[in-house]
Amino acid sequence: MTPEALQQVAKAEKDAIARQPQRIGVCTAAGCLSCKSGEVLKNLQTALERRPDIPYRAAGVGCMGLCAHGPLVSVEPDGLLYQDVKPNDVPALVESLATKPLAEKRCDTTAPFFIRQTKVVLDKFDVIQPERLESYLAAGGYTALMDCVTRRTPAEILDEVKRSGLRGRGGGGYPTGLKWETVAKANGARKYVICNADEGDPGAFMDRSVLECAPHRVLEGMAIAGLAIGATAGYIYVRAEYPLAIARLKLAIRQAEKFGLIGDHICGSAFSFKVEIRLGAGAFVCGEETALIASIEGRRGQPRPRPPYPAERGLWGFPTLINNVETFANISAIITRSADWFASMGTATSKGTKVFALAGRIQNTGLIEVPMGISLREIIYDMGGGAPGGHSVKAVQTGGPSGGCIPADQFDLSVDYESLKKLGSIMGSGGMIVMDETSSMVDVARFFMEFCKSESCGKCVPCRVGTTQLHHLLEQVRERRASRADLARIESLCDMVRTTSLCGLGQTAPNPLLSTLKFFRHEYEELLVDNHAEAPR
Amino acid sequence: MNATPAMPAVAGDEKRWRLVEAVMRRCGFRGDALIETLHAVQETYGYIDETSMRRVAAALNLPLSKVYGVATFYHFFHLKPQGRHTCVVCLGTACYIKGADAILQRLRERFGIAAGETTPDKHLSVMTARCVGSCGLAPAVVLDQQTLGHVGPEDVVHHIEELPS
């Protein structure tokens, strides 16, 4: 389709919304669906059909963030949000549309959880219907791609992304524009774009939500990247554990192909870009670029030494750009709203916003998007509501198995790549697991070491043997069978694994252990057999 | 691999095998379609046995050792048949902090099987996942592809007991 024809589709959809402004949105992301939001939606639609006097129409929309109180239901144009809506609440809810709002189900949208957010990646999730491309078009979707295809040169796109200051959202924080430029400059008969949707960090579900709620936003970002670097094919490597995300991605690709937004001659131009899905199969190490490439090539997901980096020699030996889901989801906004707008958010070195998944011992579990530079205190206490049941927050774990635990007395820390690193953690992909005083930090360290031990691909010895030994030693500590000498052994082993492992998995595996040792050393020492002795034997 | 031949999951089952073949054909029978193909085998038969691996190896022109190497590398692939019902207990960080191990322990007490095992009558398999991405609903289990959130050990037992046999 030509850009004009697509604009017509968008306009028709917008007109339909204007004619029918009374809309009920039911969250149909995986979290709410497992609390029966699908049934809520069906009941609503049936009930509304029987009540022609009530002008509202119900549709499934994306994630509204507060997963703790799902299913969430929004009522427009009244601006109401209802929480914990069960299928049998539907009659009362329908009745309320003709009378007055249901007070007992109201969710306070003026709470800090909602008003402190700045939405770029999660923008309009509450109105976009994930399974309809028209809905994404009406929300301004694909205008960035059309703009790039018809009016901008690859160099201009690269410049825009570079000036935005966007950094990789998968964890590493490598400047996205620089990565794109390297692949654009690399020599290769073919080039590839890969979207890393193998969200392996336990405790992180941002990418899942983006794929489920706005798959087109990711496709659009990938196509723009393809245009900028000169690639004609892209792969989305998505974990098999996310069946809904896979189904919606497949549907989105088919729709985009039908509308001429993916495939040959995008928007009638000379630019062609195909996208295929590749399923992960449950290997955390495949989050590492070279292991991910091996997996797409149908091999065991084992990393190889870098350089050469995938930007020079990647998929099947050709220059390859790998970015994470959230990174791609930022691209369309940067193009339509400008690099300067994007760079006006955040800190000097960490620009824009970041999506975090709040989970663990915290009141308001769910998804939030906040400007970089916000303090952990604001996230955990103001937005998250602190720990439930009168407990006190002890620490927050960021960055999954590669990150660390940050104690509550450091919560004034600004959330940006550098500050988190300074404390021995990392930004990571955005999982934040809150722990209260009932959590043992030794046990948390053991949990992550068990994870790394089991997920180590076995290729290099320091990681394969080191994580096994560290896990064994941590078991000893937990069972009160370790001595001071063992603790010293743990520390030197950590150093060895960190400095000599082949890939990121091994190099960062000691992080949870080291950070808990740094901030909660007394918890380890209390468990030592010679705790009260003056010095080790 | 086991010296005794595995139960031929595909014997006399050419119809279902065609689903697997369709996936290989779509990928042009290229070697890099291996993981996609193994997904198709597991989806069709519930697990990946030796017979299937041999057929995949032949069709994609790969050594059997490579097929076996890939099938055993990825945690998502099962080499043994699963029960009629599967209960996946999420062991992600959020679920762990909120007591996922208590669920596993209760399942062991009630059904006599640990993670990775199947009851002798093939009724139930208990498995674990690294994270199912339902951290907002922790602790979570996935019972027959359906995610159940905010569940205690007794809730899970109750849900399983209600399953048809």
XYZ file of C-alpha atoms in Angstrom:
702
model
C 0.000 0.000 0.000
C 1.100 3.551 -0.603
C 1.498 5.928 2.332
C -1.652 7.725 1.185
C -3.691 4.499 1.248
C -2.332 3.708 4.727
C -3.253 7.174 5.922
C -6.763 6.513 4.646
C -6.937 3.328 6.733
C -5.717 5.246 9.772
C -8.249 8.004 9.152
C -11.127 5.533 8.781
C -10.164 3.959 12.108
C -9.899 7.373 13.795
C -13.315 8.342 12.419
C -14.780 5.138 13.804
C -13.349 6.030 17.221
C -14.812 9.540 16.946
C -18.232 8.113 16.066
C -18.053 5.638 18.942
C -16.144 7.354 21.746
C -17.771 5.249 24.463
C -15.223 2.490 24.708
C -14.348 -0.127 27.266
C -10.841 -1.521 27.142
C -10.063 -4.855 28.772
C -6.412 -5.766 29.276
C -5.585 -8.833 27.198
C -1.910 -9.248 28.050
C -0.907 -12.612 29.523
C -1.059 -11.458 33.155
C -4.669 -10.304 33.080
C -5.685 -13.127 30.720
C -4.613 -15.654 33.328
C -6.939 -13.848 35.777
C -9.777 -14.482 33.307
C -9.815 -11.123 31.514
C -10.759 -12.989 28.315
C -13.966 -14.124 29.971
C -14.576 -10.605 31.299
C -14.289 -9.249 27.765
C -16.626 -11.881 26.330
C -19.210 -11.318 29.064
C -19.004 -7.571 28.540
C -19.533 -7.860 24.810
C -22.520 -10.209 25.229
C -24.067 -8.044 27.937
C -23.637 -4.852 25.917
C -25.250 -6.429 22.860
C -28.336 -7.082 24.946
C -28.444 -3.475 26.131
C -28.903 -1.210 23.118
C -29.647 1.664 25.523
C -26.007 1.625 26.642
C -23.814 3.022 23.861
C -20.474 1.473 25.011
C -18.451 -1.050 23.023
C -15.824 -3.355 24.563
C -12.518 -4.410 23.031
C -9.343 -6.141 24.154
C -6.428 -3.729 24.592
C -2.862 -3.902 25.895
C -1.286 -3.892 29.329
C -2.281 -1.098 31.691
C 0.562 -1.781 34.080
C -0.872 -2.655 37.459
C -0.664 -6.441 37.145
C -1.174 -6.846 40.913
C -4.832 -5.904 40.492
C -5.736 -7.477 37.187
C -7.905 -7.837 35.265
C -7.911 -4.098 34.572
C -10.756 -2.486 32.643
C -10.792 1.098 31.364
C -13.896 3.101 30.499
C -13.570 5.957 28.020
C -14.259 8.839 27.612
C -15.098 8.802 31.347
C -11.438 8.188 32.218
C -12.277 5.415 34.657
C -10.072 2.456 35.493
C -11.471 -0.573 37.281
C -9.326 -3.202 38.985
C -9.827 -6.835 40.029
C -12.760 -7.158 37.627
C -13.963 -10.756 37.732
C -16.330 -12.269 35.128
C -19.227 -12.115 37.603
C -18.651 -8.374 38.147
C -19.731 -7.699 34.578
C -23.491 -7.198 35.192
C -22.770 -4.580 37.877
C -20.191 -2.933 35.639
C -22.599 -2.738 32.700
C -25.298 -1.345 34.972
C -22.869 1.297 36.252
C -22.402 2.615 32.710
C -26.015 3.791 32.754
C -25.887 5.076 36.324
C -22.803 5.994 38.345
C -19.269 4.559 38.538
C -18.671 1.409 40.567
C -16.909 2.849 43.607
C -15.636 -0.436 45.046
C -13.751 -1.430 41.875
C -12.274 1.990 41.077
C -8.536 2.153 40.658
C -7.028 5.475 41.668
C -5.288 6.689 38.533
C -3.955 9.762 40.335
C -1.709 7.485 42.442
C 2.061 7.901 41.960
C 2.146 4.495 40.275
C 0.377 6.068 37.298
C 1.262 9.768 37.307
C 5.036 9.398 37.749
C 5.308 7.395 34.558
C 6.520 8.715 31.222
C 5.429 6.436 28.428
C 7.377 6.037 25.228
C 7.722 2.275 24.775
C 4.427 1.555 26.546
C 2.716 4.563 24.971
C -0.996 4.039 24.171
C -0.985 0.425 25.311
C -4.354 1.158 26.909
C -5.975 1.953 23.542
C -4.075 -0.100 20.965
C -5.826 -3.364 20.169
C -2.886 -5.759 19.882
C -4.413 -7.940 17.203
C -5.462 -5.147 14.839
C -2.974 -3.286 12.673
C -5.625 -0.615 11.975
C -5.687 0.191 15.664
C -1.902 0.686 15.720
C -2.147 2.863 12.603
C -4.817 5.039 14.231
C -2.526 5.498 17.242
C 0.079 7.000 14.912
C 1.841 3.740 14.216
C 4.027 3.218 11.145
C 4.207 6.962 10.437
C 7.888 6.821 11.395
C 8.541 3.995 8.933
C 6.610 5.766 6.152
C 8.544 8.945 6.903
C 11.879 7.106 6.766
C 11.027 5.232 3.582
C 9.738 8.242 1.679
C 11.737 11.169 2.987
C 14.884 10.202 4.849
C 18.223 8.800 3.826
C 19.872 6.025 5.853
C 22.479 8.550 6.999
C 19.766 10.848 8.340
C 18.140 7.987 10.265
C 21.503 6.953 11.725
C 22.162 10.530 12.746
C 18.787 10.827 14.462
C 19.268 7.611 16.454
C 22.818 8.621 17.366
C 21.771 12.065 18.549
C 18.945 10.602 20.652
C 21.540 9.013 22.931
C 19.544 5.774 23.040
C 21.489 2.914 24.613
C 20.774 -0.813 24.420
C 17.913 -1.764 26.686
C 18.822 -5.428 26.933
C 21.315 -4.849 29.701
C 24.648 -3.873 28.247
C 23.787 -0.260 27.505
C 25.892 -0.017 24.363
C 25.030 3.145 22.361
C 22.460 2.055 19.780
C 23.397 4.624 17.146
C 27.038 3.569 17.286
C 26.073 -0.095 16.869
C 23.872 0.759 13.874
C 26.638 2.814 12.317
C 29.166 -0.005 12.693
C 26.869 -2.441 10.885
C 26.002 0.168 8.259
C 29.726 0.692 7.527
C 30.588 -3.015 7.551
C 31.157 -4.747 4.216
C 28.847 -7.617 3.403
C 26.842 -8.949 0.500
C 23.910 -9.225 2.881
C 23.118 -7.791 6.282
C 20.704 -8.903 8.957
C 18.697 -7.370 11.761
C 17.969 -9.541 14.787
C 15.545 -8.672 17.538
C 16.541 -10.372 20.758
C 13.240 -11.334 22.360
C 14.703 -14.172 24.411
C 13.879 -12.452 27.652
C 15.786 -14.854 29.833
C 16.260 -12.906 33.057
C 13.998 -14.477 35.628
C 11.846 -11.717 37.080
C 11.659 -9.652 33.903
C 8.575 -9.452 31.718
C 8.834 -6.078 29.942
C 9.615 -7.520 26.530
C 6.831 -10.057 26.813
C 4.386 -7.247 27.452
C 5.657 -5.142 24.543
C 5.430 -8.110 22.157
C 1.949 -8.987 23.353
C 0.551 -5.462 23.349
C 2.276 -3.668 20.477
C 4.042 -6.178 18.223
C 3.853 -3.680 15.356
C 5.961 -1.174 17.301
C 8.792 -3.724 17.373
C 8.369 -4.596 13.685
C 8.415 -0.906 12.799
C 11.644 -0.361 14.747
C 13.250 -3.354 13.054
C 12.254 -2.184 9.566
C 13.662 1.301 10.243
C 16.889 -0.313 11.450
C 16.968 -2.421 8.300
C 16.637 0.677 6.155
C 19.332 2.515 8.096
C 21.942 -0.247 7.969
C 21.082 -1.687 4.565
C 19.573 -5.003 5.659
C 16.772 -6.754 3.834
C 15.927 -9.479 6.319
C 15.281 -9.651 10.028
C 14.736 -12.337 12.611
C 12.896 -12.151 15.898
C 14.359 -14.658 18.311
C 11.575 -15.153 20.827
C 11.410 -17.590 23.696
C 9.056 -20.522 23.311
C 7.786 -19.902 26.852
C 5.784 -16.919 25.550
C 3.059 -18.541 23.421
C 0.795 -15.481 23.360
C 3.626 -13.182 22.300
C 4.538 -15.618 19.502
C 0.940 -15.855 18.292
C 0.518 -12.072 18.221
C 3.880 -11.568 16.514
C 2.971 -14.078 13.808
C -0.354 -12.337 13.280
C 1.318 -8.921 13.227
C 3.843 -10.043 10.601
C 1.042 -11.410 8.386
C -0.930 -8.174 8.753
C 2.066 -5.971 8.070
C 2.863 -8.021 4.965
C -0.712 -7.628 3.769
C -0.525 -3.857 4.214
C 2.836 -3.703 2.490
C 4.672 -2.525 5.599
C 6.910 -5.585 5.722
C 8.087 -7.543 2.703
C 8.908 -6.445 -0.816
C 8.782 -2.765 -1.784
C 7.628 -1.307 1.509
C 5.079 1.487 0.939
C 5.757 1.228 -2.780
C 9.440 2.147 -2.379
C 12.589 0.275 -3.410
C 13.170 -0.889 0.151
C 12.351 -4.518 0.972
C 12.525 -6.060 4.414
C 11.337 -9.527 5.451
C 10.853 -10.628 9.022
C 10.845 -14.191 10.326
C 10.343 -15.620 13.781
C 12.779 -18.067 15.322
C 11.829 -19.826 18.527
C 14.191 -20.095 21.440
C 14.133 -23.321 23.379
C 14.915 -22.393 26.935
C 18.596 -21.529 27.092
C 19.519 -18.410 29.046
C 22.934 -18.220 27.376
C 21.160 -17.455 24.061
C 20.723 -13.888 25.304
C 24.430 -13.555 24.455
C 24.763 -12.275 20.890
C 27.003 -14.962 19.421
C 25.090 -17.773 21.172
C 21.827 -16.329 19.873
C 23.220 -16.341 16.346
C 24.326 -19.968 16.758
C 20.819 -20.838 17.859
C 19.202 -19.128 14.861
C 21.579 -21.117 12.682
C 20.097 -24.250 14.256
C 23.070 -25.104 16.449
C 23.681 -25.460 20.168
C 23.560 -22.009 21.685
C 27.218 -21.661 22.582
C 29.009 -18.328 22.390
C 32.278 -17.752 20.577
C 35.056 -15.313 21.391
C 34.574 -11.722 20.188
C 35.956 -9.972 18.122
C 34.883 -10.368 15.431
C 31.697 -8.792 16.699
C 28.369 -9.682 15.079
C 28.377 -6.172 13.583
C 31.174 -7.431 11.326
C 30.619 -11.182 11.218
C 27.250 -12.277 12.514
C 24.487 -14.459 11.181
C 25.933 -16.824 8.525
C 29.045 -14.687 8.564
C 27.309 -11.494 7.459
C 27.214 -8.168 9.340
C 24.366 -8.364 11.824
C 22.655 -5.868 14.069
C 21.249 -7.284 17.310
C 19.055 -5.153 19.521
C 16.605 -5.981 22.227
C 12.800 -5.624 21.968
C 12.624 -2.470 24.055
C 15.409 -0.807 22.067
C 13.498 -1.358 18.812
C 10.275 -0.182 20.456
C 11.907 3.201 21.151
C 12.835 3.856 17.527
C 9.503 4.988 16.057
C 9.064 7.604 18.798
C 12.597 8.929 18.222
C 11.869 9.342 14.509
C 8.433 10.964 14.872
C 9.163 13.094 17.933
C 12.851 13.838 17.214
C 16.137 12.936 18.828
C 16.166 16.178 20.803
C 12.869 15.349 22.450
C 14.183 11.915 23.415
C 17.479 13.298 24.681
C 15.639 15.842 26.831
C 14.603 12.968 29.102
C 16.969 11.204 31.456
C 20.488 11.974 32.658
C 23.637 13.162 30.915
C 24.686 9.659 29.860
C 21.429 7.686 30.090
C 18.757 9.202 27.891
C 15.074 8.506 27.587
C 12.954 6.214 29.670
C 13.252 2.656 30.924
C 10.562 0.049 31.457
C 10.815 -1.866 34.706
C 8.975 -4.928 35.900
C 8.233 -4.623 39.598
C 7.840 -7.974 41.320
C 8.584 -9.792 44.535
C 7.691 -8.400 47.948
C 6.104 -5.192 46.749
C 2.506 -3.899 46.863
C 2.083 -2.747 43.285
C 3.563 -5.446 41.118
C 3.434 -4.592 37.463
C 5.060 -2.698 34.654
C 6.206 0.891 34.837
C 8.041 3.185 32.469
C 9.988 5.990 34.098
C 12.529 8.579 32.964
C 16.138 7.568 33.548
C 17.608 9.243 36.602
C 14.601 8.655 38.856
C 15.611 7.395 42.306
C 15.081 3.824 43.434
C 13.238 5.252 46.440
C 10.613 6.803 44.193
C 10.172 3.565 42.269
C 10.038 1.205 45.240
C 8.178 3.281 47.831
C 6.190 5.965 45.998
C 5.189 4.041 42.916
C 5.519 0.487 44.171
C 3.968 1.192 47.573
C 6.739 -0.591 49.516
C 6.465 -4.100 50.909
C 3.018 -5.484 51.722
C 1.780 -6.702 55.094
C 3.755 -4.283 57.242
C 7.085 -5.752 56.180
C 10.051 -3.545 55.413
C 11.955 -3.558 52.151
C 15.455 -4.923 52.593
C 16.903 -4.812 49.101
C 16.071 -4.750 45.433
C 17.631 -7.036 42.874
C 18.210 -5.589 39.429
C 19.735 -7.128 36.346
C 18.758 -10.738 37.030
C 21.538 -13.334 37.305
C 24.036 -10.773 35.967
C 23.030 -8.045 38.383
C 23.195 -7.430 42.064
C 21.238 -6.654 45.185
C 21.006 -3.022 46.234
C 20.289 -2.491 49.938
C 17.508 -0.167 51.099
C 19.959 2.408 52.503
C 21.226 3.057 48.959
C 17.791 3.785 47.500
C 18.549 7.454 46.830
C 20.642 6.221 43.955
C 19.712 7.583 40.544
C 18.629 4.847 38.168
C 21.017 5.050 35.230
C 23.585 2.741 33.656
C 26.608 4.197 35.466
C 25.172 4.534 38.981
C 23.875 0.974 39.065
C 27.196 -0.348 37.826
C 29.051 1.592 40.490
C 27.074 -0.290 43.149
C 27.994 -3.675 41.677
C 24.695 -4.221 39.896
C 23.605 -3.462 36.342
C 20.598 -1.889 34.675
C 19.909 -5.214 33.051
C 16.811 -5.694 31.020
C 14.609 -4.128 33.687
C 13.504 -6.699 36.224
C 13.300 -5.357 39.777
C 12.703 -7.972 42.421
C 11.998 -6.508 45.834
C 12.992 -8.440 48.936
C 11.856 -7.865 52.504
C 13.430 -8.830 55.817
C 12.182 -12.419 55.463
C 14.465 -13.056 52.469
C 17.897 -14.496 53.205
C 20.499 -12.880 50.998
C 22.689 -15.978 51.137
C 19.771 -17.932 49.765
C 19.224 -15.339 47.021
C 22.887 -15.608 46.024
C 22.616 -19.398 46.031
C 19.459 -19.202 43.903
C 21.213 -17.164 41.211
C 24.357 -19.295 41.317
C 22.215 -22.408 40.860
C 20.668 -20.641 37.874
C 24.026 -19.784 36.297
C 25.394 -23.253 37.008
C 22.455 -24.848 35.272
C 22.447 -22.362 32.387
C 26.199 -22.410 31.757
C 26.630 -23.790 28.261
C 29.713 -25.725 29.314
C 32.027 -24.432 26.628
C 34.578 -22.673 28.809
C 35.985 -24.181 32.005
C 35.920 -21.158 34.363
C 32.179 -20.783 33.947
C 31.266 -24.465 33.843
C 33.393 -25.540 36.793
C 33.522 -22.227 38.621
C 29.771 -21.784 38.934
C 29.412 -25.408 40.081
C 32.051 -24.933 42.773
C 30.580 -21.608 43.882
C 27.143 -23.154 44.101
C 28.530 -26.017 46.160
C 30.288 -23.607 48.517
C 27.128 -21.524 48.904
C 25.187 -24.677 49.808
C 27.840 -25.305 52.471
C 27.403 -21.795 53.847
C 23.647 -22.168 53.909
C 23.891 -25.470 55.767
C 26.281 -23.946 58.324
C 29.148 -26.177 57.231
C 31.476 -23.530 55.785
C 34.402 -21.810 57.448
C 36.102 -18.451 57.045
C 38.551 -20.108 54.710
C 35.645 -21.174 52.516
C 34.386 -17.603 52.385
C 37.831 -16.483 51.257
C 37.774 -19.273 48.662
C 34.407 -18.032 47.427
C 35.828 -14.559 46.921
C 38.864 -15.703 44.986
C 36.759 -18.049 42.858
C 34.415 -15.170 42.040
C 37.349 -13.170 40.841
C 38.566 -16.042 38.662
C 35.149 -16.696 37.081
C 34.579 -12.993 36.476
C 37.888 -12.329 34.774
C 38.418 -15.512 32.776
C 35.013 -16.628 31.466
C 34.377 -16.472 27.735
C 31.066 -14.652 27.629
C 28.838 -12.358 29.620
C 27.068 -15.179 31.403
C 30.196 -16.307 33.207
C 31.749 -12.866 33.530
C 28.712 -11.581 35.408
C 27.656 -14.777 37.202
C 29.435 -13.756 40.437
C 27.638 -10.377 40.576
C 24.666 -11.392 42.775
C 27.069 -13.155 45.133
C 29.598 -10.311 45.265
C 26.962 -7.641 45.814
C 25.290 -9.546 48.650
C 28.738 -10.149 50.160
C 29.446 -6.443 49.894
C 26.245 -5.223 51.520
C 25.102 -8.188 53.625
C 28.373 -9.808 54.670
C 27.095 -10.338 58.213
C 24.441 -12.739 56.873
C 27.197 -14.946 55.502
C 29.380 -14.637 58.599
C 26.533 -15.583 60.909
C 26.310 -18.925 59.156
C 30.028 -19.807 59.349
C 31.110 -22.617 61.684
C 34.022 -20.570 62.987
C 32.031 -17.370 63.161
C 33.250 -16.575 66.671
C 36.844 -17.569 66.149
C 39.344 -14.732 66.008
C 41.028 -15.787 62.815
C 40.847 -18.611 60.299
C 42.813 -21.711 61.117
C 21.619 -43.106 23.547
C 19.611 -45.975 24.975
C 20.601 -49.366 23.549
C 17.050 -50.676 23.571
C 15.104 -49.041 20.751
C 12.816 -46.276 21.936
C 9.059 -46.655 21.498
C 8.519 -45.677 17.877
C 6.298 -42.688 18.376
C 5.826 -42.339 14.671
C 5.111 -45.944 13.669
C 1.943 -46.021 11.610
C 1.555 -42.329 12.271
C 2.520 -40.834 8.955
C -0.316 -38.331 9.131
C 1.138 -36.579 12.141
C 4.640 -36.795 10.741
C 3.461 -34.732 7.794
C 3.009 -31.790 10.162
C 6.698 -32.041 11.006
C 7.596 -32.426 7.355
C 5.610 -29.311 6.483
C 7.821 -27.272 8.807
C 10.990 -28.717 7.261
C 9.697 -28.063 3.765
C 8.865 -24.459 4.647
C 12.505 -24.043 5.674
C 13.702 -25.754 2.482
C 15.043 -28.816 4.421
C 18.030 -26.687 5.407
C 20.134 -27.729 8.368
C 19.432 -24.484 10.177
C 15.762 -25.525 10.440
C 16.764 -28.079 13.089
C 15.467 -26.207 16.138
C 12.220 -25.238 14.381
C 11.789 -28.879 13.383
C 12.393 -30.171 16.893
C 9.755 -27.718 18.133
C 7.371 -29.176 15.558
C 8.165 -32.758 16.662
C 7.540 -31.892 20.299
C 4.351 -30.035 19.488
C 3.068 -32.966 17.451
C 4.091 -35.892 19.649
C 4.561 -34.255 23.037
C 8.226 -35.263 23.191
C 11.220 -36.059 20.997
C 12.218 -39.733 20.794
C 15.068 -41.496 19.091
C 12.992 -42.477 16.062
C 11.991 -38.884 15.461
C 15.578 -37.717 15.862
C 16.746 -40.257 13.281
C 14.070 -39.179 10.825
C 14.856 -35.485 11.356
C 18.587 -36.167 10.905
C 17.937 -37.977 7.637
C 15.529 -35.377 6.307
C 17.782 -32.408 7.094
C 20.932 -34.274 6.107
C 22.549 -33.801 9.498
C 24.520 -36.275 11.618
C 22.362 -37.834 14.340
C 24.907 -36.647 16.898
C 24.156 -33.046 15.986
C 20.410 -33.561 16.299
C 20.912 -35.261 19.656
C 23.325 -32.520 20.749
C 20.840 -29.778 20.005
C 17.847 -31.663 21.458
C 19.683 -32.170 24.748
C 21.199 -28.660 24.921
C 17.906 -26.800 25.178
C 15.828 -27.213 28.313
C 12.564 -26.785 26.460
C 12.859 -30.143 24.683
C 11.688 -33.311 26.401
C 13.117 -36.664 25.407
C 10.620 -38.648 27.448
C 6.834 -38.802 27.084
C 4.922 -36.445 29.341
C 1.815 -37.199 31.343
C -1.650 -36.330 30.083
C -1.486 -33.200 32.201
C 1.528 -31.030 32.837
C 2.119 -28.677 35.716
C 4.997 -26.268 35.196
C 6.098 -24.561 38.390
C 7.807 -21.259 37.663
C 11.132 -20.885 39.462
C 11.791 -17.309 38.386
C 13.172 -14.959 41.012
C 9.818 -13.409 41.922
C 8.152 -16.805 42.267
C 11.109 -18.142 44.236
C 10.961 -15.223 46.671
C 7.244 -15.867 47.067
C 7.545 -19.553 47.841
C 7.656 -21.588 44.623
C 9.738 -24.271 46.366
C 6.890 -24.855 48.829
C 4.638 -25.635 45.852
C 7.128 -28.163 44.519
C 7.448 -29.765 47.928
C 3.689 -30.059 48.348
C 3.363 -31.606 44.877
C 6.028 -34.136 45.824
C 4.124 -35.026 48.982
C 0.754 -35.276 47.308
C 1.617 -36.933 43.988
C 4.925 -38.569 44.810
C 6.863 -36.987 41.950
C 9.622 -34.417 41.847
C 10.280 -31.841 39.132
C 10.986 -33.552 35.803
C 9.033 -36.681 36.729
C 5.747 -38.224 35.625
C 3.348 -40.269 37.729
C 3.449 -44.033 36.901
C -0.116 -43.878 35.533
C 0.993 -41.097 33.122
C -1.605 -38.764 34.568
C 0.614 -35.873 35.607
C 4.064 -34.489 34.859
C 5.622 -31.880 37.094
C 8.151 -29.571 35.512
C 9.897 -26.330 36.340
C 10.484 -23.244 34.235
C 13.188 -20.621 34.575
C 10.579 -17.858 34.349
C 7.233 -17.783 32.612
C 7.133 -13.985 32.663
C 4.135 -13.763 34.971
C 6.195 -12.186 37.749
C 3.358 -9.787 38.600
C 1.296 -12.815 39.602
C 4.006 -14.648 41.540
C 3.986 -17.413 42.515
C 2.697 -18.805 39.238
C 2.256 -22.245 37.727
C 1.276 -23.201 34.194
C -1.236 -26.041 34.294
C -1.938 -27.509 30.843
C -0.837 -24.282 29.092
C -2.956 -22.120 31.366
C -1.180 -19.740 33.704
C -2.490 -19.614 37.261
C -1.232 -16.720 39.355
C -1.099 -15.963 43.088
C -1.341 -19.658 43.933
C -0.393 -21.348 47.190
C 0.650 -25.019 47.423
C -2.880 -26.113 48.326
C -4.426 -24.177 45.411
C -2.187 -25.985 42.949
C -3.026 -29.402 44.444
C -6.690 -28.507 44.310
C -6.504 -27.448 40.656
C -4.694 -30.666 39.724
C -7.194 -32.837 41.586
C -9.978 -31.246 39.571
C -8.420 -32.217 36.244
C -10.204 -34.915 34.237
C -8.317 -38.217 34.275
